[in-house]
PDB file of C-alpha atoms in Angstrom:
ATOM      1  CA  MET A  18     106.790 102.912 116.664  1.00  0.00           C
ATOM      2  CA  PHE A  19     110.492 102.654 116.536  1.00  0.00           C
ATOM      3  CA  ARG A  20     110.872 106.519 117.475  1.00  0.00           C
ATOM      4  CA  THR A  21     108.283 106.333 120.355  1.00  0.00           C
ATOM      5  CA  ALA A  22     110.097 103.359 121.696  1.00  0.00           C
ATOM      6  CA  GLN A  23     113.603 105.471 121.569  1.00  0.00           C
ATOM      7  CA  LEU A  24     111.961 108.664 123.296  1.00  0.00           C
ATOM      8  CA  LEU A  25     110.381 106.264 125.833  1.00  0.00           C
ATOM      9  CA  ALA A  26     113.849 104.946 126.438  1.00  0.00           C
ATOM     10  CA  LEU A  27     115.163 108.494 126.961  1.00  0.00           C
ATOM     11  CA  GLY A  28     112.790 108.981 129.701  1.00  0.00           C
ATOM     12  CA  VAL A  29     109.976 110.924 127.809  1.00  0.00           C
ATOM     13  CA  PRO A  30     106.457 110.208 129.439  1.00  0.00           C
ATOM     14  CA  GLU A  31     104.169 108.484 126.737  1.00  0.00           C
ATOM     15  CA  GLU A  32     101.569 111.143 127.291  1.00  0.00           C
ATOM     16  CA  ARG A  33     104.202 113.902 126.361  1.00  0.00           C
ATOM     17  CA  ILE A  34     104.911 112.150 122.997  1.00  0.00           C
ATOM     18  CA  TYR A  35     103.695 113.962 120.155  1.00  0.00           C
ATOM     19  CA  ILE A  36     103.924 112.776 116.567  1.00  0.00           C
ATOM     20  CA  ASP A  37     103.216 114.213 113.133  1.00  0.00           C
ATOM     21  CA  HIS A  38     101.401 111.319 111.240  1.00  0.00           C
ATOM     22  CA  GLY A  39     102.570 111.578 107.451  1.00  0.00           C
ATOM     23  CA  PHE A  40     105.034 114.186 107.552  1.00  0.00           C
ATOM     24  CA  SER A  41     108.596 114.172 107.811  1.00  0.00           C
ATOM     25  CA  GLY A  42     109.826 117.739 108.704  1.00  0.00           C
ATOM     26  CA  THR A  43     110.147 119.069 105.156  1.00  0.00           C
ATOM     27  CA  THR A  44     108.278 122.108 106.040  1.00  0.00           C
ATOM     28  CA  ARG A  45     106.811 123.619 109.206  1.00  0.00           C
ATOM     29  CA  ARG A  46     103.342 123.911 107.621  1.00  0.00           C
ATOM     30  CA  ASN A  47     100.466 121.481 108.994  1.00  0.00           C
ATOM     31  CA  ARG A  48     102.785 119.956 111.475  1.00  0.00           C
ATOM     32  CA  ALA A  49      99.998 119.345 114.571  1.00  0.00           C
ATOM     33  CA  GLY A  50     102.253 117.269 116.463  1.00  0.00           C
ATOM     34  CA  LEU A  51     105.131 119.742 116.392  1.00  0.00           C
ATOM     35  CA  ASP A  52     102.447 122.647 117.437  1.00  0.00           C
ATOM     36  CA  GLN A  53     101.271 120.692 120.193  1.00  0.00           C
ATOM     37  CA  ALA A  54     104.726 119.691 121.640  1.00  0.00           C
ATOM     38  CA  LEU A  55     105.809 123.340 121.544  1.00  0.00           C
ATOM     39  CA  ALA A  56     102.739 124.191 123.399  1.00  0.00           C
ATOM     40  CA  ALA A  57     103.224 121.742 125.961  1.00  0.00           C
ATOM     41  CA  VAL A  58     106.849 122.810 126.971  1.00  0.00           C
ATOM     42  CA  TRP A  59     107.509 125.083 130.089  1.00  0.00           C
ATOM     43  CA  ASN A  60     110.439 126.741 131.644  1.00  0.00           C
ATOM     44  CA  GLY A  61     112.882 123.964 132.724  1.00  0.00           C
ATOM     45  CA  SER A  62     111.440 121.188 130.349  1.00  0.00           C
ATOM     46  CA  VAL A  63     113.380 119.528 127.569  1.00  0.00           C
ATOM     47  CA  PHE A  64     112.100 119.232 124.078  1.00  0.00           C
ATOM     48  CA  THR A  65     113.503 115.954 122.884  1.00  0.00           C
ATOM     49  CA  VAL A  66     113.591 114.678 119.417  1.00  0.00           C
ATOM     50  CA  THR A  67     115.259 111.442 118.039  1.00  0.00           C
ATOM     51  CA  LYS A  68     116.230 112.839 114.586  1.00  0.00           C
ATOM     52  CA  PHE A  69     116.930 116.655 113.956  1.00  0.00           C
ATOM     53  CA  ASP A  70     116.213 116.428 110.322  1.00  0.00           C
ATOM     54  CA  ARG A  71     112.651 114.857 111.153  1.00  0.00           C
ATOM     55  CA  PHE A  72     112.135 118.134 113.127  1.00  0.00           C
ATOM     56  CA  ALA A  73     113.442 120.729 110.574  1.00  0.00           C
ATOM     57  CA  ARG A  74     114.916 120.278 107.339  1.00  0.00           C
ATOM     58  CA  ASN A  75     115.997 124.124 106.733  1.00  0.00           C
ATOM     59  CA  MET A  76     118.032 126.667 108.880  1.00  0.00           C
ATOM     60  CA  ALA A  77     115.394 129.036 108.841  1.00  0.00           C
ATOM     61  CA  GLU A  78     112.449 126.901 110.248  1.00  0.00           C
ATOM     62  CA  ALA A  79     114.975 125.404 112.773  1.00  0.00           C
ATOM     63  CA  ASN A  80     115.927 128.820 113.856  1.00  0.00           C
ATOM     64  CA  GLN A  81     112.326 129.879 114.331  1.00  0.00           C
ATOM     65  CA  ILE A  82     111.347 126.661 115.938  1.00  0.00           C
ATOM     66  CA  LEU A  83     113.916 126.903 118.512  1.00  0.00           C
ATOM     67  CA  THR A  84     113.878 130.764 119.279  1.00  0.00           C
ATOM     68  CA  ASP A  85     110.580 130.907 120.635  1.00  0.00           C
ATOM     69  CA  PRO A  86     110.712 127.674 123.338  1.00  0.00           C
ATOM     70  CA  SER A  87     114.362 128.961 124.568  1.00  0.00           C
ATOM     71  CA  GLY A  88     112.811 132.226 125.143  1.00  0.00           C
ATOM     72  CA  ARG A  89     110.750 130.374 127.833  1.00  0.00           C
ATOM     73  CA  GLY A  90     113.696 128.717 128.908  1.00  0.00           C
ATOM     74  CA  VAL A  91     112.921 125.332 127.304  1.00  0.00           C
ATOM     75  CA  LEU A  92     116.081 123.173 126.751  1.00  0.00           C
ATOM     76  CA  PHE A  93     116.589 120.695 123.601  1.00  0.00           C
ATOM     77  CA  GLY A  94     117.498 117.248 123.517  1.00  0.00           C
ATOM     78  CA  ARG A  95     118.804 114.949 120.713  1.00  0.00           C
ATOM     79  CA  GLY A  96     119.048 111.421 121.906  1.00  0.00           C
ATOM     80  CA  GLY A  97     120.840 111.408 125.211  1.00  0.00           C
ATOM     81  CA  SER A  98     122.311 114.879 125.164  1.00  0.00           C
ATOM     82  CA  VAL A  99     120.598 118.275 125.952  1.00  0.00           C
ATOM     83  CA  TYR A 100     121.276 121.633 124.595  1.00  0.00           C
ATOM     84  CA  ASP A 101     120.642 125.446 125.761  1.00  0.00           C
ATOM     85  CA  TRP A 102     119.932 127.622 122.624  1.00  0.00           C
ATOM     86  CA  ASN A 103     121.044 130.421 124.758  1.00  0.00           C
ATOM     87  CA  ASP A 104     124.354 128.956 125.085  1.00  0.00           C
ATOM     88  CA  PRO A 105     126.979 129.707 122.291  1.00  0.00           C
ATOM     89  CA  PHE A 106     127.998 126.124 122.146  1.00  0.00           C
ATOM     90  CA  GLY A 107     124.373 124.765 122.308  1.00  0.00           C
ATOM     91  CA  ARG A 108     123.471 127.380 119.495  1.00  0.00           C
ATOM     92  CA  LEU A 109     126.382 126.500 117.318  1.00  0.00           C
ATOM     93  CA  PHE A 110     125.602 122.504 117.602  1.00  0.00           C
ATOM     94  CA  LEU A 111     122.196 122.979 116.760  1.00  0.00           C
ATOM     95  CA  GLN A 112     122.545 125.593 113.873  1.00  0.00           C
ATOM     96  CA  THR A 113     124.916 122.812 112.602  1.00  0.00           C
ATOM     97  CA  LEU A 114     122.661 120.088 112.847  1.00  0.00           C
ATOM     98  CA  ALA A 115     119.898 122.168 110.829  1.00  0.00           C
ATOM     99  CA  MET A 116     122.715 123.254 108.303  1.00  0.00           C
ATOM    100  CA  VAL A 117     123.529 119.163 107.816  1.00  0.00           C
ATOM    101  CA  ALA A 118     119.682 118.542 107.521  1.00  0.00           C
ATOM    102  CA  GLU A 119     119.433 121.403 105.063  1.00  0.00           C
ATOM    103  CA  PHE A 120     122.211 120.220 102.947  1.00  0.00           C
ATOM    104  CA  GLU A 121     121.027 116.523 103.126  1.00  0.00           C
ATOM    105  CA  ALA A 122     117.700 117.529 102.016  1.00  0.00           C
ATOM    106  CA  ASN A 123     119.132 119.671  99.378  1.00  0.00           C
ATOM    107  CA  LEU A 124     121.406 116.561  97.880  1.00  0.00           C
ATOM    108  CA  GLY A 125     118.136 114.350  97.706  1.00  0.00           C
ATOM    109  CA  ASN A 126     116.273 116.933  95.923  1.00  0.00           C
ATOM    110  CA  LEU A 127     119.380 117.355  93.397  1.00  0.00           C
ATOM    111  CA  ARG A 128     119.500 113.415  92.969  1.00  0.00           C
ATOM    112  CA  THR A 129     115.865 113.280  92.539  1.00  0.00           C
ATOM    113  CA  ARG A 130     115.944 116.134  89.690  1.00  0.00           C
ATOM    114  CA  GLU A 131     118.869 114.300  88.019  1.00  0.00           C
ATOM    115  CA  GLY A 132     117.245 110.907  88.032  1.00  0.00           C
ATOM    116  CA  MET A 133     113.995 112.342  86.803  1.00  0.00           C
ATOM    117  CA  ALA A 134     116.109 114.251  84.051  1.00  0.00           C
ATOM    118  CA  LEU A 135     117.777 110.713  82.901  1.00  0.00           C
ATOM    119  CA  ALA A 136     114.810 108.863  83.128  1.00  0.00           C
ATOM    120  CA  LYS A 137     112.954 111.709  80.776  1.00  0.00           C
ATOM    121  CA  LYS A 138     115.886 111.761  78.501  1.00  0.00           C
ATOM    122  CA  ASN A 139     115.598 107.822  78.067  1.00  0.00           C
ATOM    123  CA  GLY A 140     111.708 107.807  77.401  1.00  0.00           C
ATOM    124  CA  LYS A 141     110.937 106.413  81.145  1.00  0.00           C
ATOM    125  CA  LEU A 142     109.345 109.631  82.538  1.00  0.00           C
ATOM    126  CA  LYS A 143     106.461 110.375  80.471  1.00  0.00           C
ATOM    127  CA  GLY A 144     104.450 112.410  83.038  1.00  0.00           C
ATOM    128  CA  LYS A 145     101.000 111.734  84.770  1.00  0.00           C
ATOM    129  CA  GLN A 146      99.010 108.752  82.428  1.00  0.00           C
ATOM    130  CA  PRO A 147      95.746 109.424  81.255  1.00  0.00           C
ATOM    131  CA  LYS A 148      93.043 108.022  83.762  1.00  0.00           C
ATOM    132  CA  LEU A 149      91.532 105.897  80.721  1.00  0.00           C
ATOM    133  CA  PRO A 150      93.086 104.081  77.653  1.00  0.00           C
ATOM    134  CA  GLU A 151      92.534 105.712  74.082  1.00  0.00           C
ATOM    135  CA  PRO A 152      89.957 103.239  73.329  1.00  0.00           C
ATOM    136  CA  ALA A 153      87.552 104.077  75.925  1.00  0.00           C
ATOM    137  CA  ARG A 154      88.639 107.908  75.113  1.00  0.00           C
ATOM    138  CA  ARG A 155      87.427 107.457  71.614  1.00  0.00           C
ATOM    139  CA  SER A 156      84.387 105.684  72.721  1.00  0.00           C
ATOM    140  CA  ILE A 157      83.568 108.412  74.810  1.00  0.00           C
ATOM    141  CA  ARG A 158      84.116 111.134  72.630  1.00  0.00           C
ATOM    142  CA  ARG A 159      82.106 109.314  69.663  1.00  0.00           C
ATOM    143  CA  ARG A 160      78.957 108.564  72.014  1.00  0.00           C
ATOM    144  CA  TYR A 161      79.134 112.203  73.362  1.00  0.00           C
ATOM    145  CA  ALA A 162      79.215 113.767  70.072  1.00  0.00           C
ATOM    146  CA  GLU A 163      76.233 111.426  68.724  1.00  0.00           C
ATOM    147  CA  GLY A 164      74.207 112.625  71.798  1.00  0.00           C
ATOM    148  CA  GLU A 165      73.919 109.043  73.022  1.00  0.00           C
ATOM    149  CA  VAL A 166      74.900 109.783  76.448  1.00  0.00           C
ATOM    150  CA  SER A 167      75.224 112.916  78.474  1.00  0.00           C
ATOM    151  CA  LEU A 168      78.518 113.862  80.230  1.00  0.00           C
ATOM    152  CA  ALA A 169      77.450 113.066  83.952  1.00  0.00           C
ATOM    153  CA  ASP A 170      76.446 109.376  82.509  1.00  0.00           C
ATOM    154  CA  LEU A 171      80.149 109.031  81.012  1.00  0.00           C
ATOM    155  CA  ALA A 172      81.435 109.904  83.976  1.00  0.00           C
ATOM    156  CA  ILE A 173      79.305 107.244  86.338  1.00  0.00           C
ATOM    157  CA  GLU A 174      79.819 104.796  83.755  1.00  0.00           C
ATOM    158  CA  TYR A 175      83.682 104.926  83.715  1.00  0.00           C
ATOM    159  CA  SER A 176      84.191 105.760  87.246  1.00  0.00           C
ATOM    160  CA  VAL A 177      85.659 108.935  87.028  1.00  0.00           C
ATOM    161  CA  GLY A 178      85.286 112.612  87.903  1.00  0.00           C
ATOM    162  CA  ARG A 179      82.976 114.837  85.067  1.00  0.00           C
ATOM    163  CA  SER A 180      86.085 117.173  84.985  1.00  0.00           C
ATOM    164  CA  THR A 181      88.052 114.148  83.303  1.00  0.00           C
ATOM    165  CA  ILE A 182      85.549 113.341  80.906  1.00  0.00           C
ATOM    166  CA  HIS A 183      84.916 117.018  79.957  1.00  0.00           C
ATOM    167  CA  ARG A 184      88.928 116.998  79.477  1.00  0.00           C
ATOM    168  CA  ILE A 185      88.245 114.089  77.040  1.00  0.00           C
ATOM    169  CA  ILE A 186      85.548 115.531  75.123  1.00  0.00           C
ATOM    170  CA  HIS A 187      86.934 119.063  74.976  1.00  0.00           C
ATOM    171  CA  GLY A 188      90.852 118.183  74.992  1.00  0.00           C
ATOM    172  CA  PRO A 189      93.044 117.047  72.148  1.00  0.00           C
ATOM    173  CA  GLU A 190      91.988 113.853  70.184  1.00  0.00           C
ATOM    174  CA  THR A 191      95.750 112.059  70.501  1.00  0.00           C
ATOM    175  CA  SER A 192      96.511 109.936  73.480  1.00  0.00           C
ATOM    176  CA  ARG A 193      99.448 111.623  75.610  1.00  0.00           C
TER     177      ARG A 193
END
């Protein structure tokens, strides 16, 4: 991995590298790698990240994440530089990084919403599409109404969940 190689180049031992697979730092919840890394630091150690926006994407969570370890004497490294949360300059710099990360995340969200609104206006965004095409949906309604087959059998036949068949049978008869 690219980030692992960067951390190794910064002198972080391989057994001290913790990674959250499948998470981007958008939220603090369910970050097992971050939790392990924070639990593994001690007085005088340096908590190192390659990119701040992968660490935290809003100021409140960055403040929360940085405050506890700094109370235990932990320093924070970004790239090759080390910062002390208890030093006014270090705190200012880390808060500035958190502010920029939050700003970038908000810009991305704004652009996404604008793009989705434009796509919807142009008829390109229609929401989640049905799992089954309309002819199959009509066949399911007809066969179930005639008592030809059970809801469970239809679910197996069409390789969908029973709840999908239930929505088809009891929902509106027009396609989305």
